[in-house]
Amino acid sequence: MIKPQIPLLLISFFTLLIMLPKSTSARLHPRRDGTPPSSSSGGGDGKFCLSWRLGVEANNVVAWGTVPRECQEEVESYMIDGQYEEDLDLVMQQIFSFLNSIPLSFDSFDAWVLDVDDTCLSNLYYYKTKRFGCEPYDPVGFRAWASKGGSPAISPVLQLFNKLLEKGFKVFLVTGRDQETLGQATINNLHNQGFIGYQRLILRSGEYKGQSAVRYKSDIRQKLEKEGYRIWGNVGDQWSDLRGNSTGNRTFKLPNPMYFVP
């Protein structure tokens, strides 16, 4: 009996199928040191950048200094083409659902904590000049930007802020901005954007200089609890806003793939 011969072209096709998953997997994953694959090695495609952004939001990718250069277009598109707003709206739906379930007391000690930068106020215009986070953090440049007081309100958070006040909650705005250099500019910016009626704006004072955001904000929340406040909700765009001690009954992470605050 004459055995049928498999055409050489078909053999090459099946060989390619066997090899493809391995090469694709290598292309999508960062190097062992945590950095993304370089453009010359085939990195920077949309799938890697989507995975990187998910890892950032889930706090699985930590201690990163800048957005991978391959992902600038992905982050830019995410922030300005509508998906950021969609994700933000989903988080806000969860916040309002929780808010409406809280049995408010009558002692005026029910409280919420809100971060300021990229929670209450947007710095998107500033980060556009930094290639949406691809350039290293520039404290001098950011201070110059913040001192102008031109950061617009993030509209859904302003709505939340007003709803909290309407229901009778005490709202504390806690920010890592320096009290000495940015205190008045921050107050003016918040007021100009409609954040009026909060219980207290807390900025980083000298005693917290050099401390991590986690330690600083934990200490502030602990002090609020010692004053008798019950923190029902804690909202921020960084995991360092939400980790540590006295985090509140529930925490809510707003999307922000442009920078990481430890």
mmCIF file of C-alpha atoms in Angstrom:
data_model
loop_
_atom_site.group_PDB
_atom_site.id
_atom_site.type_symbol
_atom_site.label_atom_id
_atom_site.label_comp_id
_atom_site.label_asym_id
_atom_site.label_seq_id
_atom_site.Cartn_x
_atom_site.Cartn_y
_atom_site.Cartn_z
ATOM 1 C CA MET A 1 0.000 0.000 0.000
ATOM 2 C CA ILE A 2 1.269 3.472 -0.853
ATOM 3 C CA LYS A 3 1.113 5.812 2.143
ATOM 4 C CA PRO A 4 -0.374 9.267 1.424
ATOM 5 C CA GLN A 5 2.170 12.042 1.451
ATOM 6 C CA ILE A 6 1.489 15.204 3.510
ATOM 7 C CA PRO A 7 2.271 18.272 1.407
ATOM 8 C CA LEU A 8 5.273 20.255 2.560
ATOM 9 C CA LEU A 9 3.167 23.452 2.719
ATOM 10 C CA LEU A 10 0.712 21.810 5.170
ATOM 11 C CA ILE A 11 3.594 20.656 7.371
ATOM 12 C CA SER A 12 4.939 24.204 7.484
ATOM 13 C CA PHE A 13 1.480 25.534 8.413
ATOM 14 C CA PHE A 14 1.084 23.156 11.377
ATOM 15 C CA THR A 15 4.640 23.926 12.496
ATOM 16 C CA LEU A 16 3.744 27.607 12.544
ATOM 17 C CA LEU A 17 0.607 26.955 14.613
ATOM 18 C CA ILE A 18 2.642 25.026 17.193
ATOM 19 C CA MET A 19 5.224 27.786 17.478
ATOM 20 C CA LEU A 20 2.808 30.725 17.541
ATOM 21 C CA PRO A 21 1.467 30.557 21.148
ATOM 22 C CA LYS A 22 4.973 30.448 22.571
ATOM 23 C CA SER A 23 6.145 33.482 20.621
ATOM 24 C CA THR A 24 2.920 35.370 21.378
ATOM 25 C CA SER A 25 3.236 34.671 25.095
ATOM 26 C CA ALA A 26 6.794 35.927 25.139
ATOM 27 C CA ARG A 27 5.744 39.053 23.324
ATOM 28 C CA LEU A 28 3.006 39.946 25.833
ATOM 29 C CA HIS A 29 4.943 39.588 29.054
ATOM 30 C CA PRO A 30 7.423 42.024 30.608
ATOM 31 C CA ARG A 31 10.984 41.093 31.385
ATOM 32 C CA ARG A 32 11.890 39.414 34.661
ATOM 33 C CA ASP A 33 12.897 42.778 36.138
ATOM 34 C CA GLY A 34 9.370 44.082 35.601
ATOM 35 C CA THR A 35 10.104 46.354 32.647
ATOM 36 C CA PRO A 36 8.086 45.938 29.446
ATOM 37 C CA PRO A 37 9.573 44.355 26.338
ATOM 38 C CA SER A 38 11.256 46.853 24.056
ATOM 39 C CA SER A 39 9.810 47.848 20.721
ATOM 40 C CA SER A 40 12.657 46.060 18.941
ATOM 41 C CA SER A 41 11.626 42.771 20.574
ATOM 42 C CA GLY A 42 8.040 43.106 19.419
ATOM 43 C CA GLY A 43 6.572 44.675 22.603
ATOM 44 C CA GLY A 44 4.258 47.593 22.966
ATOM 45 C CA ASP A 45 1.192 46.050 21.363
ATOM 46 C CA GLY A 46 -2.262 46.826 22.694
ATOM 47 C CA LYS A 47 -2.664 43.539 24.546
ATOM 48 C CA PHE A 48 0.383 44.085 26.743
ATOM 49 C CA CYS A 49 -0.663 47.655 27.538
ATOM 50 C CA LEU A 50 -4.206 46.592 28.409
ATOM 51 C CA SER A 51 -2.774 43.969 30.742
ATOM 52 C CA TRP A 52 -0.348 46.467 32.246
ATOM 53 C CA ARG A 53 -3.122 48.964 32.930
ATOM 54 C CA LEU A 54 -5.264 46.271 34.547
ATOM 55 C CA GLY A 55 -2.313 45.279 36.719
ATOM 56 C CA VAL A 56 -1.882 48.889 37.811
ATOM 57 C CA GLU A 57 -5.529 49.304 38.770
ATOM 58 C CA ALA A 58 -5.536 45.988 40.630
ATOM 59 C CA ASN A 59 -2.370 47.000 42.522
ATOM 60 C CA ASN A 60 -0.492 44.017 41.112
ATOM 61 C CA VAL A 61 1.966 46.272 39.279
ATOM 62 C CA VAL A 62 3.536 48.427 41.972
ATOM 63 C CA ALA A 63 6.445 50.808 42.529
ATOM 64 C CA TRP A 64 6.590 51.832 38.875
ATOM 65 C CA GLY A 65 8.130 55.167 37.996
ATOM 66 C CA THR A 66 6.638 55.967 34.597
ATOM 67 C CA VAL A 67 4.140 54.598 32.128
ATOM 68 C CA PRO A 68 5.983 52.224 29.751
ATOM 69 C CA ARG A 69 6.893 54.173 26.653
ATOM 70 C CA GLU A 70 5.140 51.544 24.518
ATOM 71 C CA CYS A 71 1.882 52.330 26.292
ATOM 72 C CA GLN A 72 1.635 56.094 25.860
ATOM 73 C CA GLU A 73 -0.968 55.842 23.115
ATOM 74 C CA GLU A 74 -2.984 53.310 25.124
ATOM 75 C CA VAL A 75 -3.050 55.500 28.245
ATOM 76 C CA GLU A 76 -3.731 58.645 26.224
ATOM 77 C CA SER A 77 -6.632 56.992 24.438
ATOM 78 C CA TYR A 78 -7.975 55.612 27.714
ATOM 79 C CA MET A 79 -7.942 59.004 29.397
ATOM 80 C CA ILE A 80 -9.407 61.145 26.591
ATOM 81 C CA ASP A 81 -11.517 58.870 24.367
ATOM 82 C CA GLY A 82 -14.216 57.953 26.864
ATOM 83 C CA GLN A 83 -13.206 54.729 28.605
ATOM 84 C CA TYR A 84 -11.907 56.573 31.669
ATOM 85 C CA GLU A 85 -15.303 58.249 32.077
ATOM 86 C CA GLU A 86 -17.078 54.904 31.644
ATOM 87 C CA ASP A 87 -14.927 53.261 34.312
ATOM 88 C CA LEU A 88 -15.338 56.253 36.609
ATOM 89 C CA ASP A 89 -19.116 56.147 36.225
ATOM 90 C CA LEU A 90 -19.154 52.458 37.151
ATOM 91 C CA VAL A 91 -17.232 53.165 40.353
ATOM 92 C CA MET A 92 -19.567 56.040 41.157
ATOM 93 C CA GLN A 93 -22.586 53.782 40.738
ATOM 94 C CA GLN A 94 -21.128 51.478 43.382
ATOM 95 C CA ILE A 95 -20.420 54.417 45.685
ATOM 96 C CA PHE A 96 -23.938 55.815 45.420
ATOM 97 C CA SER A 97 -25.434 52.361 45.956
ATOM 98 C CA PHE A 98 -23.423 51.990 49.160
ATOM 99 C CA LEU A 99 -24.145 55.564 50.218
ATOM 100 C CA ASN A 100 -27.880 55.026 49.967
ATOM 101 C CA SER A 101 -27.648 51.970 52.232
ATOM 102 C CA ILE A 102 -25.977 53.745 55.166
ATOM 103 C CA PRO A 103 -28.143 54.276 58.260
ATOM 104 C CA LEU A 104 -27.090 57.833 59.085
ATOM 105 C CA SER A 105 -26.952 58.672 62.790
ATOM 106 C CA PHE A 106 -27.910 62.000 64.343
ATOM 107 C CA ASP A 107 -24.709 62.813 66.209
ATOM 108 C CA SER A 108 -22.960 64.468 63.230
ATOM 109 C CA PHE A 109 -19.984 62.087 63.356
ATOM 110 C CA ASP A 110 -20.653 60.094 60.187
ATOM 111 C CA ALA A 111 -17.807 60.918 57.827
ATOM 112 C CA TRP A 112 -16.286 60.312 54.409
ATOM 113 C CA VAL A 113 -12.687 60.905 53.308
ATOM 114 C CA LEU A 114 -11.872 62.076 49.784
ATOM 115 C CA ASP A 115 -8.465 62.495 48.185
ATOM 116 C CA VAL A 116 -7.900 65.689 46.164
ATOM 117 C CA ASP A 117 -5.576 65.205 43.171
ATOM 118 C CA ASP A 118 -7.255 63.205 40.421
ATOM 119 C CA THR A 119 -10.082 62.414 42.797
ATOM 120 C CA CYS A 120 -11.722 65.801 43.378
ATOM 121 C CA LEU A 121 -9.563 67.794 40.966
ATOM 122 C CA SER A 122 -8.246 66.581 37.620
ATOM 123 C CA ASN A 123 -4.613 67.044 36.612
ATOM 124 C CA LEU A 124 -5.140 65.592 33.153
ATOM 125 C CA TYR A 125 -4.073 68.806 31.401
ATOM 126 C CA TYR A 126 -0.800 68.766 33.301
ATOM 127 C CA TYR A 127 -0.081 65.105 32.577
ATOM 128 C CA LYS A 128 -0.807 65.676 28.926
ATOM 129 C CA THR A 129 2.400 67.748 28.891
ATOM 130 C CA LYS A 130 4.179 64.785 30.520
ATOM 131 C CA ARG A 131 3.085 62.375 27.791
ATOM 132 C CA PHE A 132 0.382 60.972 30.064
ATOM 133 C CA GLY A 133 2.874 59.684 32.602
ATOM 134 C CA CYS A 134 5.690 58.516 30.336
ATOM 135 C CA GLU A 135 7.977 61.212 31.731
ATOM 136 C CA PRO A 136 9.304 61.028 35.331
ATOM 137 C CA TYR A 137 7.487 62.872 38.083
ATOM 138 C CA ASP A 138 8.630 66.480 38.297
ATOM 139 C CA PRO A 139 7.813 67.924 41.750
ATOM 140 C CA VAL A 140 8.832 71.453 40.744
ATOM 141 C CA GLY A 141 6.729 71.342 37.595
ATOM 142 C CA PHE A 142 3.719 69.928 39.380
ATOM 143 C CA ARG A 143 3.971 72.508 42.159
ATOM 144 C CA ALA A 144 4.025 75.259 39.525
ATOM 145 C CA TRP A 145 0.934 73.750 37.898
ATOM 146 C CA ALA A 146 -0.969 73.316 41.179
ATOM 147 C CA SER A 147 -0.106 76.809 42.378
ATOM 148 C CA LYS A 148 -2.061 78.260 39.451
ATOM 149 C CA GLY A 149 -5.245 76.721 40.846
ATOM 150 C CA GLY A 150 -6.577 75.761 37.446
ATOM 151 C CA SER A 151 -7.381 72.079 37.979
ATOM 152 C CA PRO A 152 -10.995 71.387 36.955
ATOM 153 C CA ALA A 153 -13.363 69.406 39.139
ATOM 154 C CA ILE A 154 -14.007 65.769 38.297
ATOM 155 C CA SER A 155 -17.721 66.179 37.815
ATOM 156 C CA PRO A 156 -19.005 62.844 39.198
ATOM 157 C CA VAL A 157 -16.930 63.331 42.362
ATOM 158 C CA LEU A 158 -18.288 66.851 42.807
ATOM 159 C CA GLN A 159 -21.775 65.362 42.548
ATOM 160 C CA LEU A 160 -20.836 62.816 45.202
ATOM 161 C CA PHE A 161 -19.410 65.556 47.410
ATOM 162 C CA ASN A 162 -22.632 67.561 47.255
ATOM 163 C CA LYS A 163 -24.727 64.448 47.879
ATOM 164 C CA LEU A 164 -22.683 63.631 50.976
ATOM 165 C CA LEU A 165 -23.237 67.112 52.363
ATOM 166 C CA GLU A 166 -26.927 66.954 51.510
ATOM 167 C CA LYS A 167 -27.308 63.713 53.457
ATOM 168 C CA GLY A 168 -25.499 65.138 56.478
ATOM 169 C CA PHE A 169 -22.066 63.501 56.270
ATOM 170 C CA LYS A 170 -18.925 65.324 57.312
ATOM 171 C CA VAL A 171 -16.485 65.338 54.400
ATOM 172 C CA PHE A 172 -12.739 65.471 54.965
ATOM 173 C CA LEU A 173 -10.448 66.231 52.043
ATOM 174 C CA VAL A 174 -7.032 64.683 52.666
ATOM 175 C CA THR A 175 -4.204 65.450 50.250
ATOM 176 C CA GLY A 176 -0.476 64.932 50.016
ATOM 177 C CA ARG A 177 -0.026 68.500 48.765
ATOM 178 C CA ASP A 178 2.344 70.561 50.875
ATOM 179 C CA GLN A 179 0.508 72.862 53.266
ATOM 180 C CA GLU A 180 3.087 75.606 53.239
ATOM 181 C CA THR A 181 3.517 76.024 49.494
ATOM 182 C CA LEU A 182 0.143 74.907 48.102
ATOM 183 C CA GLY A 183 -2.313 75.444 50.935
ATOM 184 C CA GLN A 184 -4.037 78.625 49.795
ATOM 185 C CA ALA A 185 -3.878 77.728 46.108
ATOM 186 C CA THR A 186 -5.585 74.406 46.855
ATOM 187 C CA ILE A 187 -8.315 76.067 48.921
ATOM 188 C CA ASN A 188 -8.964 78.571 46.135
ATOM 189 C CA ASN A 189 -8.996 75.885 43.460
ATOM 190 C CA LEU A 190 -11.437 73.696 45.399
ATOM 191 C CA HIS A 191 -13.769 76.567 46.140
ATOM 192 C CA ASN A 192 -13.683 77.851 42.562
ATOM 193 C CA GLN A 193 -14.683 74.389 41.355
ATOM 194 C CA GLY A 194 -17.597 74.050 43.772
ATOM 195 C CA PHE A 195 -16.095 72.097 46.657
ATOM 196 C CA ILE A 196 -17.598 74.241 49.384
ATOM 197 C CA GLY A 197 -18.821 73.064 52.778
ATOM 198 C CA TYR A 198 -16.316 70.328 53.612
ATOM 199 C CA GLN A 199 -15.531 69.776 57.276
ATOM 200 C CA ARG A 200 -11.786 70.100 56.899
ATOM 201 C CA LEU A 201 -9.073 70.218 54.232
ATOM 202 C CA ILE A 202 -5.973 68.439 55.495
ATOM 203 C CA LEU A 203 -2.670 69.028 53.692
ATOM 204 C CA ARG A 204 0.715 67.514 54.419
ATOM 205 C CA SER A 205 2.410 69.526 57.151
ATOM 206 C CA GLY A 206 6.053 69.517 58.202
ATOM 207 C CA GLU A 207 5.630 66.695 60.702
ATOM 208 C CA TYR A 208 4.774 64.329 57.845
ATOM 209 C CA LYS A 209 7.587 65.383 55.532
ATOM 210 C CA GLY A 210 9.326 62.364 54.051
ATOM 211 C CA GLN A 211 6.660 59.886 55.137
ATOM 212 C CA SER A 212 4.961 57.626 52.639
ATOM 213 C CA ALA A 213 1.421 58.460 51.575
ATOM 214 C CA VAL A 214 0.174 55.278 53.239
ATOM 215 C CA ARG A 215 1.625 56.208 56.615
ATOM 216 C CA TYR A 216 0.633 59.867 56.378
ATOM 217 C CA LYS A 217 -2.971 59.237 55.382
ATOM 218 C CA SER A 218 -3.341 56.363 57.854
ATOM 219 C CA ASP A 219 -2.266 58.670 60.650
ATOM 220 C CA ILE A 220 -4.735 61.357 59.588
ATOM 221 C CA ARG A 221 -7.615 58.875 59.488
ATOM 222 C CA GLN A 222 -6.672 57.472 62.875
ATOM 223 C CA LYS A 223 -6.755 60.981 64.321
ATOM 224 C CA LEU A 224 -10.220 61.519 62.868
ATOM 225 C CA GLU A 225 -11.449 58.329 64.475
ATOM 226 C CA LYS A 226 -9.980 59.384 67.812
ATOM 227 C CA GLU A 227 -12.023 62.560 67.476
ATOM 228 C CA GLY A 228 -15.079 60.334 67.276
ATOM 229 C CA TYR A 229 -15.732 60.270 63.549
ATOM 230 C CA ARG A 230 -16.964 57.104 61.865
ATOM 231 C CA ILE A 231 -15.402 56.832 58.394
ATOM 232 C CA TRP A 232 -17.996 55.207 56.187
ATOM 233 C CA GLY A 233 -16.304 55.710 52.840
ATOM 234 C CA ASN A 234 -12.799 56.446 51.597
ATOM 235 C CA VAL A 235 -12.285 57.479 47.962
ATOM 236 C CA GLY A 236 -8.996 57.955 46.119
ATOM 237 C CA ASP A 237 -7.228 57.381 42.814
ATOM 238 C CA GLN A 238 -4.146 55.739 44.411
ATOM 239 C CA TRP A 239 -3.941 52.557 46.443
ATOM 240 C CA SER A 240 -1.875 54.513 48.941
ATOM 241 C CA ASP A 241 -5.040 56.566 49.607
ATOM 242 C CA LEU A 242 -6.850 53.405 50.622
ATOM 243 C CA ARG A 243 -4.316 51.188 52.365
ATOM 244 C CA GLY A 244 -3.022 51.206 55.926
ATOM 245 C CA ASN A 245 -5.028 51.755 59.107
ATOM 246 C CA SER A 246 -8.500 53.188 59.688
ATOM 247 C CA THR A 247 -9.393 52.850 56.011
ATOM 248 C CA GLY A 248 -13.131 53.159 56.623
ATOM 249 C CA ASN A 249 -16.107 50.902 56.176
ATOM 250 C CA ARG A 250 -15.543 50.740 52.411
ATOM 251 C CA THR A 251 -12.846 51.998 50.064
ATOM 252 C CA PHE A 252 -13.319 52.981 46.434
ATOM 253 C CA LYS A 253 -10.450 53.175 43.935
ATOM 254 C CA LEU A 254 -10.891 55.616 41.050
ATOM 255 C CA PRO A 255 -9.016 54.799 37.843
ATOM 256 C CA ASN A 256 -5.661 56.477 37.199
ATOM 257 C CA PRO A 257 -2.958 54.785 35.092
ATOM 258 C CA MET A 258 -0.805 57.923 34.744
ATOM 259 C CA TYR A 259 1.264 57.762 37.937
ATOM 260 C CA PHE A 260 1.942 55.770 41.095
ATOM 261 C CA VAL A 261 2.184 57.230 44.598
ATOM 262 C CA PRO A 262 3.783 54.876 47.176
#
